[in-house]
Short mmCIF file of C-alpha atoms and ligand atoms in Angstrom, two decimals:
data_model
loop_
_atom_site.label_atom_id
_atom_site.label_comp_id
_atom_site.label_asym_id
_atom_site.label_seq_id
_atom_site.Cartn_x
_atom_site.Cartn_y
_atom_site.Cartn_z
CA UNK I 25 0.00 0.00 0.00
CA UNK I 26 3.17 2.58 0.78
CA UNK I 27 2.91 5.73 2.36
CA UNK I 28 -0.40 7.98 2.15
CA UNK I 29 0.66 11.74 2.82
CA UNK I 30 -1.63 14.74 2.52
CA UNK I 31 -1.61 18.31 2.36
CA UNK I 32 -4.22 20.78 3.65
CA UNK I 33 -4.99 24.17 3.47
CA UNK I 34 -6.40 26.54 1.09
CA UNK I 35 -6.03 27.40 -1.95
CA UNK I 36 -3.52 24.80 -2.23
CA UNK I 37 -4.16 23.47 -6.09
CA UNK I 38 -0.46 25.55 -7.48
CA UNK I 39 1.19 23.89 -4.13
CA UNK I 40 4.74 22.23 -4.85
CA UNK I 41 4.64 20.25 -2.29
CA UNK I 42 3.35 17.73 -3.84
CA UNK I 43 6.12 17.33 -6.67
CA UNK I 44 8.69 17.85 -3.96
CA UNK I 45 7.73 15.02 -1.63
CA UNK I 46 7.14 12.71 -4.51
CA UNK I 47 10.79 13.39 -5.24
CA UNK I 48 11.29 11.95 -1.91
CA UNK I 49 9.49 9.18 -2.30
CA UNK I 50 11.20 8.50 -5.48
CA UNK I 51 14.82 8.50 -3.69
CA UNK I 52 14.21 6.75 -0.92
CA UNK I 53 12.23 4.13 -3.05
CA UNK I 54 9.36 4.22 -0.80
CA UNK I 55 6.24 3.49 -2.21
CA UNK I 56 3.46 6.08 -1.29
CA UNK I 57 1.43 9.23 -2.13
CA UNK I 58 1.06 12.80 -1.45
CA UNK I 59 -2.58 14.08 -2.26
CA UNK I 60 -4.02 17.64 -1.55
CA UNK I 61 -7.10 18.56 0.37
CA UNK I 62 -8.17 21.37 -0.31
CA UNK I 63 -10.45 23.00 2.52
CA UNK I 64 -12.32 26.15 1.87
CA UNK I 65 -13.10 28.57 4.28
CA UNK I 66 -16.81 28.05 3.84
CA UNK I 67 -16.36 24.80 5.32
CA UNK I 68 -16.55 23.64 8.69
CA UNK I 69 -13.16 23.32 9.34
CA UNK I 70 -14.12 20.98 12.31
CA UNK I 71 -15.80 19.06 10.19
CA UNK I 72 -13.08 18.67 7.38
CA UNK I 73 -10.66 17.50 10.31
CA UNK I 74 -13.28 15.07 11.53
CA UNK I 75 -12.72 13.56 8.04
CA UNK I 76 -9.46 13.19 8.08
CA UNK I 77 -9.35 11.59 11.07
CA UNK I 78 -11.41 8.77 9.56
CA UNK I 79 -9.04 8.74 6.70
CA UNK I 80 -6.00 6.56 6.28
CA UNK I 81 -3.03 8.51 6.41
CA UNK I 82 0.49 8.26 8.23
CA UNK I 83 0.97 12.26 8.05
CA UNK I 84 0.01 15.53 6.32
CA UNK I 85 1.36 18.87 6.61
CA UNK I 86 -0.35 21.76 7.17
CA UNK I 87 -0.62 25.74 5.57
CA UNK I 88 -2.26 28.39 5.68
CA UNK I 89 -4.76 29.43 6.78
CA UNK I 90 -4.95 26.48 9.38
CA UNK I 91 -1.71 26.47 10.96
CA UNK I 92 -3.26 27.65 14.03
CA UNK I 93 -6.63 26.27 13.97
CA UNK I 94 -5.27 22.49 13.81
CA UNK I 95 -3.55 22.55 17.32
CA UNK I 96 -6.43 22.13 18.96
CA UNK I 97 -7.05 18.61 17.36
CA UNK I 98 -3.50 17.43 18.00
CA UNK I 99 -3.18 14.99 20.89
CA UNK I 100 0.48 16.14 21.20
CA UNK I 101 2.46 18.79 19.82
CA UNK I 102 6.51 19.40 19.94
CA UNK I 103 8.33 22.34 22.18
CA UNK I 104 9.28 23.95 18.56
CA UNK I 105 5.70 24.25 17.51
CA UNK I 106 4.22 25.36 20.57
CA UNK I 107 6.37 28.21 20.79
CA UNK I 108 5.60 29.06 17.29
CA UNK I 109 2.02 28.65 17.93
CA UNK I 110 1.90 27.22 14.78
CA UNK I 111 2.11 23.42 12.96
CA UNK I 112 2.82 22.55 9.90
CA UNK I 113 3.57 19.14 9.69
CA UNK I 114 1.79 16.28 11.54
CA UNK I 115 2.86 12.85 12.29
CA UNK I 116 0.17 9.80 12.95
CA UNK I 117 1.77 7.38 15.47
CA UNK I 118 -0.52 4.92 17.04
CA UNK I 119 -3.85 6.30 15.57
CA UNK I 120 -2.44 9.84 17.94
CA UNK I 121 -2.04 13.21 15.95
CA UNK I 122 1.93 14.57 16.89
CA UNK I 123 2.02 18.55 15.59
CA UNK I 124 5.35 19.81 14.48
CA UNK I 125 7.01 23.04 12.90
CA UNK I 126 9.42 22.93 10.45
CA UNK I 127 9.94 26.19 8.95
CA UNK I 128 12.71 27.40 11.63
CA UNK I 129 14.74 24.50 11.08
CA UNK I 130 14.06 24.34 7.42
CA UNK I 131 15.46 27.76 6.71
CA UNK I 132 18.83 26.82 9.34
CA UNK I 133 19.10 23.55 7.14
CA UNK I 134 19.04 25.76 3.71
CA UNK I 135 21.31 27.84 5.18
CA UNK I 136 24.00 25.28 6.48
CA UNK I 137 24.06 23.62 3.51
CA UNK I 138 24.63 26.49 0.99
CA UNK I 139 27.43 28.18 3.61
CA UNK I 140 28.65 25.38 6.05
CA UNK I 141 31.57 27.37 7.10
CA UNK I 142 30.00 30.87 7.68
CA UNK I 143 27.16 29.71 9.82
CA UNK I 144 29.77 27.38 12.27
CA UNK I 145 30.71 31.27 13.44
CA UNK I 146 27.71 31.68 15.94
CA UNK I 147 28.64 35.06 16.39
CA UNK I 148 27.67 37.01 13.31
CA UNK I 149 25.24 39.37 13.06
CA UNK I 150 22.11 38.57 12.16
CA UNK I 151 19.58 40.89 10.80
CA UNK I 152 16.02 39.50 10.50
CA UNK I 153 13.62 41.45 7.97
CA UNK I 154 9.39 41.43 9.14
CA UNK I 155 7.61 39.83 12.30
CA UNK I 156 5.01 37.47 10.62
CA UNK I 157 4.57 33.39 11.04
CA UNK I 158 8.20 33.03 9.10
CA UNK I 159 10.14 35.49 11.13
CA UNK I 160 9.02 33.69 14.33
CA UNK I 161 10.13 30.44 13.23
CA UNK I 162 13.59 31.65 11.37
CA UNK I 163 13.79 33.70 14.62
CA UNK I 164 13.24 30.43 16.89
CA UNK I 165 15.59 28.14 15.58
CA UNK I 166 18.91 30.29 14.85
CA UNK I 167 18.36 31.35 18.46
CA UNK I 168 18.15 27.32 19.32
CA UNK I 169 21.32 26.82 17.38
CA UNK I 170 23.03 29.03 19.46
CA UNK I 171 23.64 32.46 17.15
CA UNK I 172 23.81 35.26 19.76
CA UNK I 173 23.25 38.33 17.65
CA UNK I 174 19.61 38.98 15.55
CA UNK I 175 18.28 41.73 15.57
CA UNK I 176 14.70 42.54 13.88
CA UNK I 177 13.52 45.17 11.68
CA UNK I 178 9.75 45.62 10.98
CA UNK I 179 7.37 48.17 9.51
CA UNK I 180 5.14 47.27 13.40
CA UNK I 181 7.33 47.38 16.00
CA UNK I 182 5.25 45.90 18.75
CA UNK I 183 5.72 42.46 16.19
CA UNK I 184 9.46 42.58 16.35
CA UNK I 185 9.21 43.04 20.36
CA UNK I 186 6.75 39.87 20.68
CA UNK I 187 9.24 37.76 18.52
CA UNK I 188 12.69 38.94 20.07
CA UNK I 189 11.09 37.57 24.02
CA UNK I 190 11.21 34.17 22.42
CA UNK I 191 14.90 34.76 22.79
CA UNK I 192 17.87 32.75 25.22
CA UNK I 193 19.58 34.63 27.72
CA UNK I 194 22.35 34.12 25.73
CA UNK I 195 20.99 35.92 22.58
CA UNK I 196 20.79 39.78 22.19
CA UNK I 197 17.90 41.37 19.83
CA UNK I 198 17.57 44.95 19.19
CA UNK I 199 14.16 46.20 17.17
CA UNK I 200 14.44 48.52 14.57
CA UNK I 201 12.42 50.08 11.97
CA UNK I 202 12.89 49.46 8.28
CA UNK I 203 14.60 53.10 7.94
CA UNK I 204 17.34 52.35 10.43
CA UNK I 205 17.56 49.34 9.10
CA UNK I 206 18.99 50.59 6.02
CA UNK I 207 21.29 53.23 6.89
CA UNK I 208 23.12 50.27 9.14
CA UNK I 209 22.50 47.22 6.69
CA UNK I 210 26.55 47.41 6.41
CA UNK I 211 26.72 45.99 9.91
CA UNK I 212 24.97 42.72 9.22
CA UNK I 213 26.66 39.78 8.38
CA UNK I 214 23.39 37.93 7.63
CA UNK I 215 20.70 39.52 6.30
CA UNK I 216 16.91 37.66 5.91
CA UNK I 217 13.81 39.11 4.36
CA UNK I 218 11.35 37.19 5.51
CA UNK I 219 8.12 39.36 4.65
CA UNK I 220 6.14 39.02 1.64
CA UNK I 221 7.18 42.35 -0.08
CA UNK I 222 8.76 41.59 -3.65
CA UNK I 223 6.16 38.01 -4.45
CA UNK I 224 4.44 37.66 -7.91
CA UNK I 225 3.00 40.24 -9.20
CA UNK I 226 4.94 42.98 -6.77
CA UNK I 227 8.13 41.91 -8.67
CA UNK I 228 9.46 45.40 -8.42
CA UNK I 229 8.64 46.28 -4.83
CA UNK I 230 11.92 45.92 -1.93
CA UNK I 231 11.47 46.00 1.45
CA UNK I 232 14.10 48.37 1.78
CA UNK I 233 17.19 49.97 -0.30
CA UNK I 234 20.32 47.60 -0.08
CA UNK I 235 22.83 50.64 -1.13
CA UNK I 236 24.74 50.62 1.90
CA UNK I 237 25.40 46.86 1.65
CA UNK I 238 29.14 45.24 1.64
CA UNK I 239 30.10 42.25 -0.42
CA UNK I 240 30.93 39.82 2.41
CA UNK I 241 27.26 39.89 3.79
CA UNK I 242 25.20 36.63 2.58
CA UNK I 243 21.32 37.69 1.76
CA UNK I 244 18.68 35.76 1.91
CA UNK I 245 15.42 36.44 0.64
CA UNK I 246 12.39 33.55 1.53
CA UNK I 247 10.49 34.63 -1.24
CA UNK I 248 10.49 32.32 -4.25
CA UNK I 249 8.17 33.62 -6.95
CA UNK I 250 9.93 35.25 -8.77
CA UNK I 251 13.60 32.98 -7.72
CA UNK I 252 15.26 36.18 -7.96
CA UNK I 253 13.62 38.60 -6.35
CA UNK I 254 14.44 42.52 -6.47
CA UNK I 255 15.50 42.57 -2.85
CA UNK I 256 18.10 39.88 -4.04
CA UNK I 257 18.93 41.41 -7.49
CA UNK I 258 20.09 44.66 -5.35
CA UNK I 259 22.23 42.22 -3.14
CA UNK I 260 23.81 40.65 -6.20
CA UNK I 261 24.38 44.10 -7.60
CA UNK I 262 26.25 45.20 -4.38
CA UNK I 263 28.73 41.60 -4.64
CA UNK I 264 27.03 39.99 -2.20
CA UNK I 265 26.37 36.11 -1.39
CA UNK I 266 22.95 35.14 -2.50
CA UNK I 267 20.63 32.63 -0.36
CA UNK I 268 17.34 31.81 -2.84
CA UNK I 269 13.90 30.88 -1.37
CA UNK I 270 13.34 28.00 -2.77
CA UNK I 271 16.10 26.57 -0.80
CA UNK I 272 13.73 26.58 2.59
CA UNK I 273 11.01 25.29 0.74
CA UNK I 274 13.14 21.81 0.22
CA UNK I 275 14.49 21.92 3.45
CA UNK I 276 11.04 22.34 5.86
CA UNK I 277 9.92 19.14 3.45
CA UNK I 278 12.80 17.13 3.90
CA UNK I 279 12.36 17.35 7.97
CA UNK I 280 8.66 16.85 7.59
CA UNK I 281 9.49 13.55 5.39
CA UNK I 282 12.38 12.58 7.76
CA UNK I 283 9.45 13.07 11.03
CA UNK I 284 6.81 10.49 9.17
CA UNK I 285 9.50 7.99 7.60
CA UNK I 286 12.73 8.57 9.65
CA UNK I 287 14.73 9.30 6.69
CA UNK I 288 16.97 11.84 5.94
CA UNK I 289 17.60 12.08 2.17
CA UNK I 290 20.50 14.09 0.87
CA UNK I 291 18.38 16.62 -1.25
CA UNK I 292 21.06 18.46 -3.02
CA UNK I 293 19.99 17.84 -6.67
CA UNK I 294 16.90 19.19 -6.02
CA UNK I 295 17.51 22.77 -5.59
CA UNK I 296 18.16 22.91 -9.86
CA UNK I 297 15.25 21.00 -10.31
CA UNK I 298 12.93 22.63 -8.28
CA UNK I 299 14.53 25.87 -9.81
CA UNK I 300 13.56 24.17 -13.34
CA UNK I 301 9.81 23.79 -12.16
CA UNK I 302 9.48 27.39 -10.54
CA UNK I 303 11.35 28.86 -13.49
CA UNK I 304 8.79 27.08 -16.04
CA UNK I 305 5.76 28.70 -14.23
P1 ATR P 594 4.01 35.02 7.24
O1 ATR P 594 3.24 34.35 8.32
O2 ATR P 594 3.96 34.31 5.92
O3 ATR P 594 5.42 35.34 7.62
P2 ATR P 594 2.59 37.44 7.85
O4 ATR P 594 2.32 36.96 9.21
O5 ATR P 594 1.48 38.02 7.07
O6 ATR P 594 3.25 36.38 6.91
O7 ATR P 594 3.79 38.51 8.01
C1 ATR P 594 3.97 39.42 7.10
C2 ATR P 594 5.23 40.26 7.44
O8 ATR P 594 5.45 41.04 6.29
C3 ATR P 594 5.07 41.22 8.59
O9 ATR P 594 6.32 41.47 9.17
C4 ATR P 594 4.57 42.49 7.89
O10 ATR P 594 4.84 43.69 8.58
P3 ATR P 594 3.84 44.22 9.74
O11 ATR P 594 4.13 43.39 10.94
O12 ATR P 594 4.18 45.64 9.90
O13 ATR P 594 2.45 44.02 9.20
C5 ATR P 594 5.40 42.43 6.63
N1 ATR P 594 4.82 43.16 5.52
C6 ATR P 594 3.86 42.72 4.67
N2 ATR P 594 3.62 43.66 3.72
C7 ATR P 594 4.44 44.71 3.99
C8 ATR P 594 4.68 45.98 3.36
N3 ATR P 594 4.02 46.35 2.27
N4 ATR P 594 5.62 46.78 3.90
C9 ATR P 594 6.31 46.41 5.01
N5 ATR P 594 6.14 45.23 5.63
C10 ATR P 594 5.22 44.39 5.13
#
């Protein structure tokens, strides 16, 4: 029978997850499929997960707008994801729901991958760009891995303040706006935009001017559509090292197939292919 895998949210018909975790499937030569249920918001949502739970399935993730509204139906749900306040992937083990987030370590595992050496220097400085659901999770797990400089810059304050208490005692997190942001972007040695400024069809909107920039900073954009974003293109202008979205995408899919088949696949070829798909869109 293999592997049954879902994914639910809405809209979720132009999803790649699907593609990407048959990739997995394919690699590990696990048999198995990866359907999408789609839930509309006219639904009961209640309802819909009532469904599910009937349904055979070994684990589904989860995006938005539900990320929130499935906790309540978990029967257990990881440290990571409770601080989040969010889940995204879910695990069935003995017929019990297990909620886990894997955005945070997604992005670290992009990120170590593409620059192995620069991010073994826990030191840098870190400069995190907006205060939504990806921020918090980005936020969450460099923090975890030990990096002891982020700061956060955010059109809302009060955003950046509620993220930056998730912090160690060991990590130190100034809030700043996007305007002093800029004029000291040449003090970063890490910079991530995680808002959605710059997406399909804003392909010409940045979240803020890069001019200030210096070539040994690596930027990182989370954005994927378009791959190269204009926040990027002014990064690659200045000389700078270049982290793509797409890269996290991979990554927080990879973890979410390694929690429902305890494999970890070594993913690297997929970053040109996925580029191939996202590029023939
Ligand atoms: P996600 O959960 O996907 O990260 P989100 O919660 O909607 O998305 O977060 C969006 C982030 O993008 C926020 O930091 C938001 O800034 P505010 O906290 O001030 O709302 C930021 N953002 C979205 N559009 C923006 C814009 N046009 N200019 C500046 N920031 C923007």
């Amino acid at each position: 029978m293999g592997y049954r895998f879902k994914l639910i949210g809405y809209p979720i018909k132009h999803s790649l997850s699907p593609w990407i975790h048959e990739q997995f499937l394919k690699k590990s030569n696990l048999k198995g499929m990866y359907s999408i249920f789609e839930i509309s918001p006219e639904k009961s949502f209640e309802e819909s997960v009532k469904y599910l739970k009937r349904e055979e399935t070994d684990g589904f993730n989860v995006t938005v707008p539900y990320k929130q509204a499935i906790i309540p139906f978990l029967d257990e749900i990881d440290d990571t994801a409770r601080n989040m306040g969010a889940v995204n992937t879910v695990v069935k083990k003995n017929n019990r729901w297990i909620g886990y987030n894997t955005d945070g370590m997604g992005y670290l595992r992009s990120l170590e991958n593409k620059y192995p050496e620069f991010v073994q220097n826990k030191n840098i400085r870190i400069l995190l760009i907006g205060a939504g659901g990806a921020a918090r999770a980005i936020y969450f797990a460099l923090n975890h891995s030990g990096f002891t400089a982020i700061d956060i810059a955010n059109r809302t304050p009060g955003s950046a303040r509620e993220i930056s208490e998730l912090a160690s005692s060991s990590c130190k997190s100034n809030i700043l706006s996007l305007g002093e942001a800029e004029k000291c972007i040449d003090q970063y040695d890490l910079i991530i935009q995680t808002t959605s400024v710059g997406m399909k069809p804003h392909v010409n909107e940045a979240i803020l001017s890069l001019d200030r920039l210096t070539s040994d900073t690596i930027v990182s954009d989370i954005v994927y559509q378009p791959l190269q974003t204009k926040f990027l293109q002014q990064a690659q202008d200045r000389g700078a090292m270049l982290h793509y979205g797409h890269t996290m995408l991979l990554y927080q899919a990879q973890y979410a197939f390694e929690i429902w088949t305890d494999r970890q696949l070594s993913i690297n070829d997929l970053d040109v292919k996925l580029k191939a798909v996202l590029e023939g869109r």
